Coordinates of C-alpha atoms in Angstrom, one line a residue:
M80 CA -25.2 -24.8 45.1
D81 CA -26.9 -22.5 42.5
K82 CA -26.6 -23.6 39.0
I83 CA -27.6 -22.3 35.5
K84 CA -28.4 -24.0 32.3
A85 CA -25.6 -23.8 29.7
S86 CA -27.7 -22.3 27.1
D87 CA -29.1 -19.6 29.4
Y88 CA -25.5 -18.8 30.5
I89 CA -24.5 -18.1 26.8
V90 CA -27.3 -15.7 26.4
E91 CA -26.5 -14.0 29.8
F92 CA -22.8 -13.7 28.7
L93 CA -23.9 -12.0 25.4
I94 CA -26.1 -9.5 27.2
K95 CA -23.4 -8.6 29.6
K96 CA -21.1 -7.8 26.8
G97 CA -23.6 -5.4 25.2
I98 CA -24.7 -7.7 22.4
T99 CA -28.3 -6.6 21.5
D100 CA -28.9 -8.6 18.3
V101 CA -28.3 -12.3 17.3
F102 CA -28.9 -13.8 13.9
G103 CA -29.6 -17.4 13.0
Y104 CA -31.7 -20.1 11.6
P105 CA -33.5 -22.9 13.5
G106 CA -32.2 -26.4 13.8
G107 CA -32.4 -29.4 16.1
M108 CA -29.0 -29.0 17.7
V109 CA -29.6 -25.3 18.6
T110 CA -33.1 -25.6 20.0
H111 CA -31.8 -25.2 23.6
L112 CA -30.1 -22.0 22.6
M113 CA -33.1 -20.7 20.7
D114 CA -35.3 -21.3 23.7
S115 CA -32.9 -19.5 26.0
L116 CA -32.7 -16.6 23.6
D117 CA -36.5 -16.2 23.7
K118 CA -36.4 -16.4 27.5
Y119 CA -34.3 -13.2 27.5
S120 CA -36.0 -11.6 24.7
H121 CA -36.5 -8.4 26.9
S122 CA -32.8 -7.8 26.7
I123 CA -31.6 -9.2 23.4
R124 CA -33.3 -9.6 20.1
T125 CA -33.1 -12.8 18.0
H126 CA -33.6 -12.5 14.3
L127 CA -34.5 -15.2 11.8
N128 CA -32.8 -15.0 8.5
Y129 CA -33.7 -17.4 5.8
H130 CA -30.3 -18.8 5.1
E131 CA -27.4 -19.2 7.4
Q132 CA -25.1 -17.5 5.1
A133 CA -27.2 -14.4 5.4
S134 CA -27.1 -14.8 9.2
A135 CA -23.3 -14.6 9.1
M136 CA -23.2 -11.6 6.8
A137 CA -25.9 -9.8 8.9
A138 CA -23.7 -10.3 11.9
C139 CA -20.8 -8.7 9.9
G140 CA -22.8 -5.7 9.1
W141 CA -23.9 -5.3 12.7
A142 CA -20.4 -5.7 14.0
E143 CA -19.1 -3.0 11.6
M144 CA -21.6 -0.5 12.9
M145 CA -21.3 -1.4 16.6
G146 CA -17.6 -2.0 17.0
K147 CA -18.3 -5.1 19.0
P148 CA -18.7 -8.8 17.8
G149 CA -21.6 -9.7 15.7
V150 CA -23.2 -13.0 16.7
A151 CA -24.8 -15.7 14.5
Y152 CA -25.9 -19.3 15.2
A153 CA -26.7 -22.4 13.2
T154 CA -27.3 -26.0 13.7
S155 CA -24.9 -28.8 12.9
G156 CA -24.0 -30.2 9.5
P157 CA -25.4 -28.0 6.6
G158 CA -26.4 -25.2 9.0
A159 CA -22.8 -24.9 10.2
T160 CA -21.2 -25.3 6.8
N161 CA -23.6 -22.6 5.4
L162 CA -22.0 -20.1 7.8
L163 CA -18.5 -20.5 6.2
T164 CA -18.8 -18.0 3.6
G165 CA -19.9 -15.2 6.0
I166 CA -17.1 -16.4 8.4
A167 CA -14.6 -16.0 5.6
C168 CA -15.8 -12.4 4.9
A169 CA -15.3 -11.6 8.6
Y170 CA -11.9 -13.2 8.7
Y171 CA -10.4 -11.3 5.6
D172 CA -12.0 -8.0 6.5
S173 CA -11.0 -8.2 10.2
I174 CA -14.7 -8.0 11.5
P175 CA -15.0 -9.1 15.1
S176 CA -17.7 -11.9 15.4
I177 CA -18.8 -15.0 17.3
F178 CA -20.3 -17.9 15.5
L179 CA -22.1 -20.5 17.7
T180 CA -22.8 -23.8 16.0
G181 CA -24.9 -26.7 17.3
Q182 CA -23.2 -30.1 17.2
V183 CA -24.6 -33.7 17.7
N184 CA -24.4 -35.1 21.3
T185 CA -20.9 -36.0 22.4
Y186 CA -22.0 -39.7 22.7
E187 CA -23.1 -39.7 19.1
Q188 CA -19.8 -38.3 17.7
K189 CA -17.5 -40.5 15.7
T190 CA -14.5 -41.5 17.8
Y191 CA -12.9 -44.1 15.5
Q192 CA -10.7 -43.6 12.4
G193 CA -12.9 -45.6 10.0
G194 CA -16.2 -44.3 8.5
R195 CA -17.2 -40.8 7.8
Q196 CA -20.0 -40.1 10.2
K197 CA -21.8 -41.5 13.2
G198 CA -24.4 -38.9 14.2
F199 CA -27.0 -37.5 11.8
Q200 CA -25.7 -34.2 10.5
E201 CA -22.5 -34.7 12.3
T202 CA -19.8 -32.5 10.7
D203 CA -16.3 -31.6 11.8
I204 CA -17.1 -27.7 11.4
V205 CA -14.1 -26.9 13.8
S206 CA -11.6 -28.3 11.3
M207 CA -13.3 -26.6 8.4
A208 CA -13.4 -23.2 10.1
T209 CA -10.0 -23.2 11.6
P210 CA -8.2 -21.6 8.6
I211 CA -10.8 -18.8 8.4
T212 CA -11.0 -18.0 12.1
K213 CA -8.8 -16.6 15.0
M214 CA -10.1 -19.5 17.1
A215 CA -12.4 -22.5 16.5
K216 CA -13.1 -24.9 19.3
M217 CA -15.6 -27.5 20.4
V218 CA -17.0 -27.0 24.0
K219 CA -17.0 -30.5 25.4
S220 CA -18.2 -29.8 28.8
A221 CA -20.6 -27.1 30.3
D222 CA -18.0 -26.4 33.0
D223 CA -15.6 -25.2 30.2
L224 CA -18.1 -22.8 28.8
P225 CA -17.5 -19.7 30.9
K226 CA -13.8 -19.6 30.3
T227 CA -14.2 -20.5 26.7
L228 CA -16.7 -17.9 25.9
E229 CA -14.7 -15.1 27.6
L230 CA -11.6 -16.3 25.7
A231 CA -13.7 -16.3 22.5
Y232 CA -14.8 -12.7 23.1
Q233 CA -11.2 -11.5 23.9
T234 CA -9.9 -13.2 20.8
A235 CA -12.4 -11.7 18.5
M236 CA -11.8 -8.2 19.8
E237 CA -8.1 -7.9 20.7
G238 CA -5.3 -7.3 18.3
R239 CA -6.3 -7.8 14.6
R240 CA -10.0 -8.4 15.1
G241 CA -11.8 -11.2 13.6
P242 CA -14.2 -14.3 13.7
V243 CA -14.3 -17.1 16.3
L244 CA -16.4 -20.2 16.2
L245 CA -17.6 -22.3 19.2
D246 CA -19.1 -25.7 18.4
I247 CA -21.5 -26.7 21.2
P248 CA -22.8 -30.3 21.3
M249 CA -26.5 -30.4 22.2
N250 CA -26.0 -32.4 25.5
V251 CA -23.6 -29.7 26.5
S252 CA -26.1 -26.9 25.8
R253 CA -28.7 -28.5 28.1
E254 CA -26.2 -29.3 30.9
Y255 CA -26.1 -27.1 34.1
I256 CA -23.1 -25.1 35.3
L257 CA -22.4 -24.6 39.0
K258 CA -22.3 -20.8 39.5
G259 CA -19.2 -21.3 41.8
R260 CA -17.2 -22.2 38.7
I261 CA -18.2 -19.3 36.6
N262 CA -15.9 -16.8 38.2
E263 CA -12.7 -18.5 37.1
V264 CA -10.0 -16.0 35.9
V265 CA -9.6 -16.0 32.1
E266 CA -5.9 -15.7 31.1
Q267 CA -5.2 -12.6 28.9
T268 CA -4.7 -13.6 25.3
Q269 CA -1.2 -13.2 23.9
E270 CA -2.1 -10.3 21.6
S271 CA -3.4 -8.2 24.7
N272 CA 0.0 -8.3 26.2
R273 CA 1.8 -6.8 23.3
S274 CA 4.0 -3.9 24.3
C275 CA 3.9 -0.5 22.6
A276 CA 7.1 0.7 24.3
K277 CA 8.6 1.9 21.1
L278 CA 5.5 4.1 20.2
D279 CA 7.1 7.5 21.1
K280 CA 10.3 6.8 19.2
S281 CA 8.4 5.6 16.1
V282 CA 6.1 8.5 16.1
D283 CA 9.0 10.9 16.2
R284 CA 10.8 9.0 13.4
I285 CA 7.6 9.2 11.1
L286 CA 7.0 12.9 11.7
E287 CA 10.7 13.6 10.9
K288 CA 10.3 11.7 7.6
L289 CA 7.1 13.6 6.8
Q290 CA 8.8 16.9 7.6
K291 CA 11.6 16.2 5.1
S292 CA 9.2 15.2 2.3
Y293 CA 7.9 17.5 -0.4
R294 CA 5.1 15.2 -1.8
P295 CA 3.7 13.2 1.1
V296 CA 0.5 11.1 1.0
L297 CA -1.7 9.5 3.6
L298 CA -2.9 6.0 2.5
A299 CA -5.8 5.2 4.6
G300 CA -6.9 1.6 5.1
H301 CA -9.8 -0.2 6.8
G302 CA -7.9 -0.3 10.1
V303 CA -8.9 3.4 10.6
A304 CA -12.6 2.4 10.9
L305 CA -11.9 -0.9 12.8
S306 CA -9.9 1.0 15.5
N307 CA -12.8 3.5 15.8
M308 CA -10.3 6.2 14.9
Q309 CA -12.2 8.1 12.2
G310 CA -12.5 11.3 14.2
V311 CA -8.9 11.3 15.3
F312 CA -7.8 10.7 11.7
R313 CA -9.7 13.6 10.4
Q314 CA -8.1 15.9 12.9
L315 CA -4.7 14.5 11.9
V316 CA -5.5 15.3 8.2
D317 CA -6.5 18.8 9.2
T318 CA -3.3 19.2 11.1
L319 CA -0.9 17.8 8.6
Q320 CA -2.7 19.1 5.5
I321 CA -1.6 16.2 3.4
P322 CA -3.5 14.5 0.5
V323 CA -5.4 11.4 1.5
V324 CA -6.0 8.3 -0.7
S325 CA -7.6 5.1 0.5
S326 CA -8.1 1.4 -0.2
M327 CA -11.5 0.4 -1.5
I328 CA -13.0 -0.4 1.9
A329 CA -11.8 2.8 3.4
V330 CA -13.3 5.3 0.9
D331 CA -15.5 6.6 3.6
V332 CA -12.6 7.7 5.8
L333 CA -13.2 11.3 4.6
P334 CA -16.2 13.0 3.1
S335 CA -15.9 13.7 -0.6
S336 CA -16.2 17.4 0.2
S337 CA -12.8 17.4 2.0
V338 CA -10.2 19.3 0.0
Y339 CA -7.7 16.5 1.0
S340 CA -9.9 13.6 -0.1
Y341 CA -8.7 12.1 -3.4
G342 CA -10.4 8.7 -3.4
M343 CA -9.5 5.0 -4.0
I344 CA -6.2 3.8 -5.4
G345 CA -5.3 0.6 -7.2
A346 CA -6.3 -1.5 -10.2
Y347 CA -9.8 0.1 -10.3
G348 CA -8.8 3.2 -8.5
V349 CA -9.6 6.8 -9.4
R350 CA -6.9 8.1 -11.9
W351 CA -5.9 11.1 -10.0
A352 CA -5.5 9.1 -6.7
N353 CA -3.2 6.8 -8.6
Y354 CA -1.1 9.5 -10.2
I355 CA -0.7 11.4 -6.9
L356 CA 0.3 8.3 -4.9
N357 CA 2.7 7.1 -7.6
H358 CA 4.4 10.6 -7.8
S359 CA 4.7 11.1 -4.0
D360 CA 8.0 10.9 -2.1
C361 CA 6.6 9.6 1.2
I362 CA 3.6 7.4 1.9
L363 CA 2.2 6.9 5.4
S364 CA 0.1 3.8 5.1
L365 CA -2.4 3.4 8.0
G366 CA -4.1 -0.1 8.5
S367 CA -4.0 -1.1 4.8
R368 CA -2.8 -4.5 3.7
L369 CA -1.3 -3.1 0.4
D370 CA -2.5 -6.1 -1.6
C371 CA -1.8 -6.4 -5.3
R372 CA -5.2 -4.9 -6.2
Q373 CA -3.8 -1.6 -4.6
T374 CA -0.2 -1.8 -5.7
G375 CA -0.4 -3.6 -9.1
V376 CA 1.4 -7.0 -9.7
N377 CA 4.8 -5.4 -10.3
T378 CA 5.6 -3.7 -7.0
N379 CA 8.7 -2.2 -8.4
L380 CA 6.5 0.1 -10.3
F381 CA 4.5 1.2 -7.1
A382 CA 5.4 4.7 -6.0
P383 CA 9.2 4.2 -7.0
D384 CA 10.4 7.4 -5.6
A385 CA 8.6 7.3 -2.3
S386 CA 9.7 6.0 1.1
L387 CA 6.9 3.9 2.5
L388 CA 6.0 4.0 6.2
R389 CA 3.6 1.1 7.1
I390 CA 1.6 1.0 10.2
D391 CA -0.3 -2.3 10.8
I392 CA -1.6 -4.1 13.8
D393 CA -0.7 -7.4 12.3
S394 CA 3.1 -8.0 11.8
G395 CA 2.3 -10.9 9.4
E396 CA 1.3 -8.4 6.8
F397 CA 4.8 -7.1 6.7
E398 CA 5.9 -10.4 5.2
N399 CA 4.5 -9.1 2.0
Q400 CA 7.2 -6.4 1.6
I401 CA 6.3 -3.9 -1.0
S402 CA 9.4 -1.6 -1.3
E403 CA 13.1 -1.6 -0.5
K404 CA 12.5 1.7 1.0
E405 CA 9.9 0.4 3.4
E406 CA 9.7 0.9 7.2
Q407 CA 7.4 -1.2 9.3
F408 CA 5.7 -0.3 12.6
C409 CA 3.4 -2.7 14.3
F410 CA 0.9 -0.8 16.2
D411 CA -2.8 -0.6 16.9
L412 CA -4.1 2.6 15.4
S413 CA -6.2 3.2 18.5
S414 CA -2.9 4.1 20.3
F415 CA -0.7 5.2 17.3
L416 CA -3.0 7.8 15.8
P417 CA -3.7 9.8 19.0
K418 CA 0.0 10.0 19.7
L419 CA 0.9 11.0 16.2
L420 CA -1.8 13.7 16.3
K421 CA -0.5 15.1 19.6
N422 CA 3.1 15.2 18.4
A423 CA 2.1 16.5 15.0
K424 CA 1.0 19.7 16.6
N425 CA 4.4 20.5 17.6
Y426 CA 5.5 21.0 14.1
T427 CA 4.7 23.5 11.3
W428 CA 3.2 22.0 8.2
N429 CA 3.1 23.6 4.8
Y430 CA 2.5 21.6 1.7
R431 CA 0.6 24.3 -0.3
A432 CA 2.5 23.7 -3.5
W433 CA 1.8 19.9 -3.4
N434 CA -1.8 20.4 -2.6
N435 CA -2.3 22.8 -5.3
A436 CA -0.5 20.4 -7.8
C437 CA -2.8 17.5 -6.7
N438 CA -5.8 19.6 -7.1
S439 CA -4.8 20.7 -10.6
V440 CA -4.3 17.1 -11.7
R441 CA -7.8 16.1 -10.4
T442 CA -9.3 19.1 -12.1
L443 CA -7.6 18.1 -15.5
L444 CA -8.5 14.4 -15.3
R445 CA -12.2 15.3 -14.3
Q446 CA -12.4 17.5 -17.4
A447 CA -11.0 14.5 -19.5
E448 CA -13.0 11.7 -18.1
T449 CA -16.0 10.1 -19.7
L450 CA -18.0 8.3 -16.9
E451 CA -19.5 4.9 -17.6
E452 CA -23.3 4.8 -17.2
G453 CA -22.9 2.8 -13.9
N454 CA -20.8 5.5 -12.5
N455 CA -23.2 8.2 -13.4
A456 CA -26.1 6.3 -11.9
I457 CA -24.3 5.9 -8.7
R458 CA -23.1 9.4 -8.6
E459 CA -26.6 10.7 -9.1
I460 CA -28.2 8.4 -6.4
S461 CA -25.5 9.2 -3.9
E462 CA -26.6 12.9 -4.1
V463 CA -30.1 12.0 -2.6
I464 CA -28.9 9.6 0.1
P465 CA -28.9 11.6 3.4
G466 CA -25.7 12.0 5.5
G467 CA -25.4 9.8 8.5
T468 CA -26.7 6.8 6.6
C469 CA -24.9 3.4 6.1
V470 CA -24.5 2.1 2.6
T471 CA -23.6 -1.5 1.9
T472 CA -22.4 -2.9 -1.6
D473 CA -22.2 -6.2 -3.2
V474 CA -19.4 -7.6 -5.3
G475 CA -18.8 -6.9 -9.1
Q476 CA -19.2 -3.8 -11.2
N477 CA -21.7 -2.2 -8.7
Q478 CA -19.1 -2.4 -6.0
V479 CA -16.4 -0.7 -8.0
W480 CA -18.9 2.0 -9.3
V481 CA -19.6 2.9 -5.7
A482 CA -16.0 3.0 -4.7
Q483 CA -15.2 5.3 -7.6
S484 CA -18.2 7.6 -7.8
F485 CA -20.2 7.6 -4.6
K486 CA -20.1 11.1 -3.1
V487 CA -19.5 10.4 0.6
K488 CA -21.3 12.8 2.9
E489 CA -20.6 13.5 6.6
Q490 CA -21.0 10.7 9.0
Q491 CA -21.8 8.1 6.2
R492 CA -20.5 4.6 6.4
L493 CA -19.8 2.4 3.2
L494 CA -19.5 -1.2 4.0
F495 CA -17.8 -3.6 1.5
C496 CA -17.0 -7.3 1.3
G497 CA -13.3 -6.6 0.5
G498 CA -10.9 -9.5 0.8
H499 CA -13.3 -12.5 0.3
G500 CA -15.5 -10.7 -2.3
A501 CA -18.7 -12.7 -1.8
M502 CA -21.6 -11.9 -4.0
G503 CA -24.9 -11.6 -1.9
Y504 CA -23.2 -9.7 0.8
S505 CA -25.0 -6.4 0.4
L506 CA -28.5 -7.2 1.5
P507 CA -27.9 -9.3 4.6
S508 CA -25.1 -6.9 5.8
A509 CA -27.6 -4.0 5.3
I510 CA -30.0 -5.9 7.6
G511 CA -27.4 -6.2 10.3
A512 CA -26.3 -2.5 9.9
A513 CA -29.9 -1.3 10.0
L514 CA -30.7 -3.2 13.2
A515 CA -27.4 -1.9 14.7
S516 CA -28.0 1.7 13.9
G517 CA -31.7 2.1 13.9
K518 CA -31.4 4.2 10.9
M519 CA -32.0 4.2 7.1
T520 CA -29.6 2.0 5.4
V521 CA -29.0 1.6 1.7
A522 CA -28.1 -1.7 0.0
I523 CA -26.6 -1.5 -3.5
M524 CA -26.2 -4.5 -5.5
G525 CA -26.1 -6.1 -9.0
D526 CA -28.8 -8.4 -10.4
G527 CA -26.4 -11.3 -9.8
G528 CA -25.8 -10.4 -6.2
L529 CA -29.5 -9.9 -5.6
Q530 CA -30.2 -13.5 -6.5
M531 CA -27.5 -14.8 -4.1
N532 CA -29.6 -14.0 -1.0
L533 CA -32.9 -13.0 -2.6
Q534 CA -34.8 -14.7 0.2
E535 CA -33.7 -11.9 2.8
L536 CA -36.2 -9.6 1.1
E537 CA -38.7 -11.5 3.3
F538 CA -36.7 -10.4 6.4
V539 CA -36.9 -6.8 5.2
A540 CA -40.6 -6.9 4.5
R541 CA -41.3 -8.9 7.8
E542 CA -39.5 -6.3 9.9
Q543 CA -40.3 -3.4 7.7
L544 CA -36.7 -2.3 8.1
P545 CA -35.7 1.2 6.6
I546 CA -33.6 -0.3 4.0
K547 CA -33.6 1.1 0.5
I548 CA -32.6 -1.7 -2.0
I549 CA -30.9 -0.4 -5.2
V550 CA -30.5 -3.1 -7.8
I551 CA -28.1 -2.1 -10.7
N552 CA -29.5 -4.5 -13.4
N553 CA -27.6 -4.9 -16.7
R554 CA -29.1 -8.4 -17.1
A555 CA -25.5 -9.8 -16.9
L556 CA -22.7 -10.8 -14.7
G557 CA -21.0 -7.6 -15.7
M558 CA -17.5 -7.9 -14.3
I559 CA -17.0 -11.4 -16.0
H560 CA -18.9 -10.3 -19.0
H561 CA -16.4 -7.4 -19.4
F562 CA -13.4 -9.9 -19.0
Q563 CA -15.0 -12.0 -21.7
E564 CA -15.3 -9.2 -24.1
M565 CA -11.6 -8.2 -23.6
Y566 CA -9.9 -11.7 -23.5
F567 CA -12.3 -14.3 -24.8
G568 CA -13.6 -12.8 -28.1
S569 CA -16.9 -11.7 -26.5
N570 CA -17.8 -15.4 -25.8
Y571 CA -20.3 -14.5 -22.9
V572 CA -20.6 -18.1 -21.7
Q573 CA -22.9 -18.1 -18.7
T574 CA -22.9 -14.4 -18.2
D575 CA -25.9 -13.1 -20.3
D576 CA -29.2 -14.3 -21.5
K577 CA -27.8 -15.6 -24.8
K578 CA -25.4 -18.0 -23.1
G579 CA -27.3 -19.2 -20.0
Y580 CA -27.7 -16.4 -17.4
T581 CA -31.1 -14.9 -17.0
V582 CA -32.6 -12.4 -14.7
P583 CA -36.1 -12.4 -13.3
D584 CA -38.4 -9.3 -13.2
C585 CA -37.2 -7.4 -10.2
M586 CA -40.4 -5.3 -9.9
Q587 CA -42.6 -8.5 -9.7
I588 CA -40.2 -10.0 -7.2
A589 CA -40.5 -6.9 -5.0
Q590 CA -44.3 -7.1 -5.3
A591 CA -44.2 -10.8 -4.3
Y592 CA -42.4 -9.8 -1.1
G593 CA -44.9 -7.0 -0.5
L594 CA -42.3 -4.3 -0.9
R595 CA -42.7 -0.9 -2.8
N596 CA -40.9 -0.8 -6.0
V597 CA -39.9 1.7 -8.6
E598 CA -37.8 2.0 -11.8
Y599 CA -35.1 4.5 -11.6
Q600 CA -35.4 7.4 -14.0
S601 CA -33.6 10.3 -12.2
A602 CA -32.3 11.2 -8.8
D603 CA -35.3 13.8 -8.4
Q604 CA -37.7 11.0 -9.2
I605 CA -36.6 8.6 -6.3
S606 CA -35.6 11.3 -3.7
Q607 CA -39.0 10.9 -2.1
Y608 CA -38.2 7.3 -1.1
F609 CA -35.3 8.6 1.1
K610 CA -37.6 10.8 3.2
D611 CA -39.3 8.0 5.0
D612 CA -38.4 4.9 7.0
K613 CA -40.2 2.3 4.7
P614 CA -38.3 -0.3 2.5
V615 CA -38.3 0.1 -1.2
V616 CA -36.7 -1.7 -4.1
I617 CA -35.2 0.7 -6.8
E618 CA -34.3 -0.9 -10.0
V619 CA -31.6 0.9 -12.2
R620 CA -31.6 -0.6 -15.6
L621 CA -28.4 -0.4 -17.6
S622 CA -27.4 -1.6 -21.0
Q623 CA -25.9 -5.1 -21.1
Q624 CA -22.5 -4.0 -22.3
T625 CA -21.3 -2.3 -19.2
H626 CA -17.7 -1.6 -18.2
V627 CA -15.5 -0.7 -15.2
F628 CA -13.0 1.9 -16.3
P629 CA -10.2 3.0 -15.5
K630 CA -8.8 -0.5 -15.3
L631 CA -5.2 -1.6 -14.7
G632 CA -3.5 -3.9 -17.2
M633 CA -1.0 -6.6 -16.2
N634 CA 2.4 -5.5 -15.1
K635 CA 1.7 -1.8 -15.5
P636 CA 2.2 0.9 -12.8
I637 CA -1.1 2.0 -11.2
D638 CA -1.1 5.3 -13.0
D639 CA -1.1 3.7 -16.3
Q640 CA -4.7 2.5 -16.6
E641 CA -7.0 1.7 -19.5
P642 CA -8.2 3.2 -21.6
P643 CA -4.9 5.2 -22.0
L644 CA -4.7 8.8 -21.8
S645 CA -3.2 10.9 -24.6
D646 CA 0.5 11.5 -24.5
D647 CA 0.0 15.2 -24.2
L648 CA -2.3 14.8 -21.1
R649 CA 0.0 12.4 -19.4
K650 CA 3.0 14.6 -19.9
R651 CA 1.1 17.6 -18.4
I652 CA 0.0 15.7 -15.4
R653 CA 3.6 14.4 -14.7
D654 CA 5.1 17.9 -15.1
I655 CA 2.6 19.3 -12.7
L656 CA 3.3 16.8 -10.1
K657 CA 7.1 16.7 -10.4
E658 CA 7.3 20.5 -10.1
A659 CA 5.4 20.5 -6.8

C-alpha cells in the first residue's frame, strides 16, 4: 500500500489549505519538518526568523492579512516556550494560527511521576499552551496525524478564531502513514454546528430598537475584520447613516475621511468619540469585547442612558455584563451583518440632527485640543503613507498615538497587539503582513519595542522586504515613564537613562544591518521613501517627557478625561448632544 512520510504529509496538508508561508527557527526535533518544507519549496515558502517569538508574531501578521491560519514552528524545550508570547497574542486577539512544535522521541519522554525531565529539552509544552490556545495536543502516532491536522485547522478557523498547537515527537514526524488511512472523516467541531435559527427575529428586534432611537451609535470591534465583513459594514454605515466609533484594534474599520467615522473610544480614546458614545441612547456593539479599557472601570457610568445591543460570536464574553439595559445576541458577523444590511434597506433612516450635533462636538474639541508631539508626528507621517498599505504598531505610547491620530486612508489595515499587549510585536508582524500582501508595509514602534525583536532587522535586510520601519524614539519607556511622573513623584526607575534604561544609536544599528536610514524632520522630507519598495529605518526623535493625553482617571466616566476641559466647554458639548 502507498505511504507518505509524516512530515511530508504535514506540508502537503498546509499547501492544500492554501498556506503559502511558514515561519520558524531550526532545531533538532523539527529537522524532518524543515527538510520536508524544503522538498516542497516550489509550493510553500519557509522563512527563517531569528527568534521563535518573532516567528509566532510573523504568523499573526500573515494570518490577519490572509484571513486563514498563520503557521509557525519551533523545536522542543526553549524553542517551544519562546513561541508562547506570540501564541498568547493570537489567542487574545482571535487570530487563527497553527503552531507546530517538535518534541523528543516518545521513547525518551518521562512516563513516571518523580523527576522533572528525561529527554534533553523535553518540556510539556501542551500543558503550558493549553490556557492560551483553542486546542493543544501531542500527536503520539503518525496514523493520528491526518485527523488531528484537519481538526486543528477547523478549530483555528471556526467560531471565535484563535491558535492551536500540535506537539509532534521526532519519531512520529519520521514515521510513514498508509495513504488508505488518510481519508478518514473528520467530525465537525461543536462550534461549526451552532444554529443561527433566531437570526431573522434578532435582526428585526435590533432594527426596531434603532428606529425608535434618536441618538444611536455603532461601536465596531475587531470582529468586523476577523469575519472579513469590512465591505458589508461600510455599506451598512451608508445605509443607516449612524455615527461610528471603534475599539482600538478596529480603528481601520472606516477611513478617517468618512463623515460617520469618529475614532477610538475608551481610556485613551478620542474625546469626541467618548462624548458621543456616552450621550447616545442606543449602542449597537459589533464584535467588541467591551473591556474595561473601553468602558472605564465603573460601568455604571458607561453610556447610562443607552440601551446596549451586543453582537458577539463568543457567548462567554456576555458573562461580563456591562449594562442592565443590555441585550445579547450570539452570532457570527459573517452571517449577521449581511442580514442586517439587507433588512435595513426596508426602513427609512434619518438622523440628520444627531449627525450634525456629533460633527459640531468634534469641531469644537478639535479647536480646543493641543496635540502631544507624538500625536503630531504620527498625524504628519500618516499623510505620506499610501492608501492600501498595512501598518503595524507596537505597544506603549506609539500604539496609542497611532490609534488616536493616524489618518486612515482607503484600503489601509492597522494591526495592533491588543489584548496581550506584547512589546516587540510590530516588526515581526509587519514581516508576516508584507509577505502575505506582497505590498509596502509600515512598522511603527517605540525605542523599547524595537529592542525586543531587534534581530528581525536582519530578516528585513536579507529578504529586502518593502517594510518602512518608523522608530518613535524618546529614549524612555514612555508609558511607564508617564505613570511614574503622575503617581511616583517622577522617580523614573528603569525607564530613562538616569535610572538604568538606555537606547543605542538607531542610525548605527540600521547601518549595521545594511538598511537605509534617516532622521525624521518633516513629512515632505521622508515622502520619497514611500515611493519605492526598499526597506528603510526612519527615526523620529522626541523629547524624553512625552505623554499620552487624553487619559481617563480611575472611576470616572469615559467622557471625563484628563486634562479636564473647562466647565464652559463641557456644558456647551453636553447641551449640543442632548438637544439632538
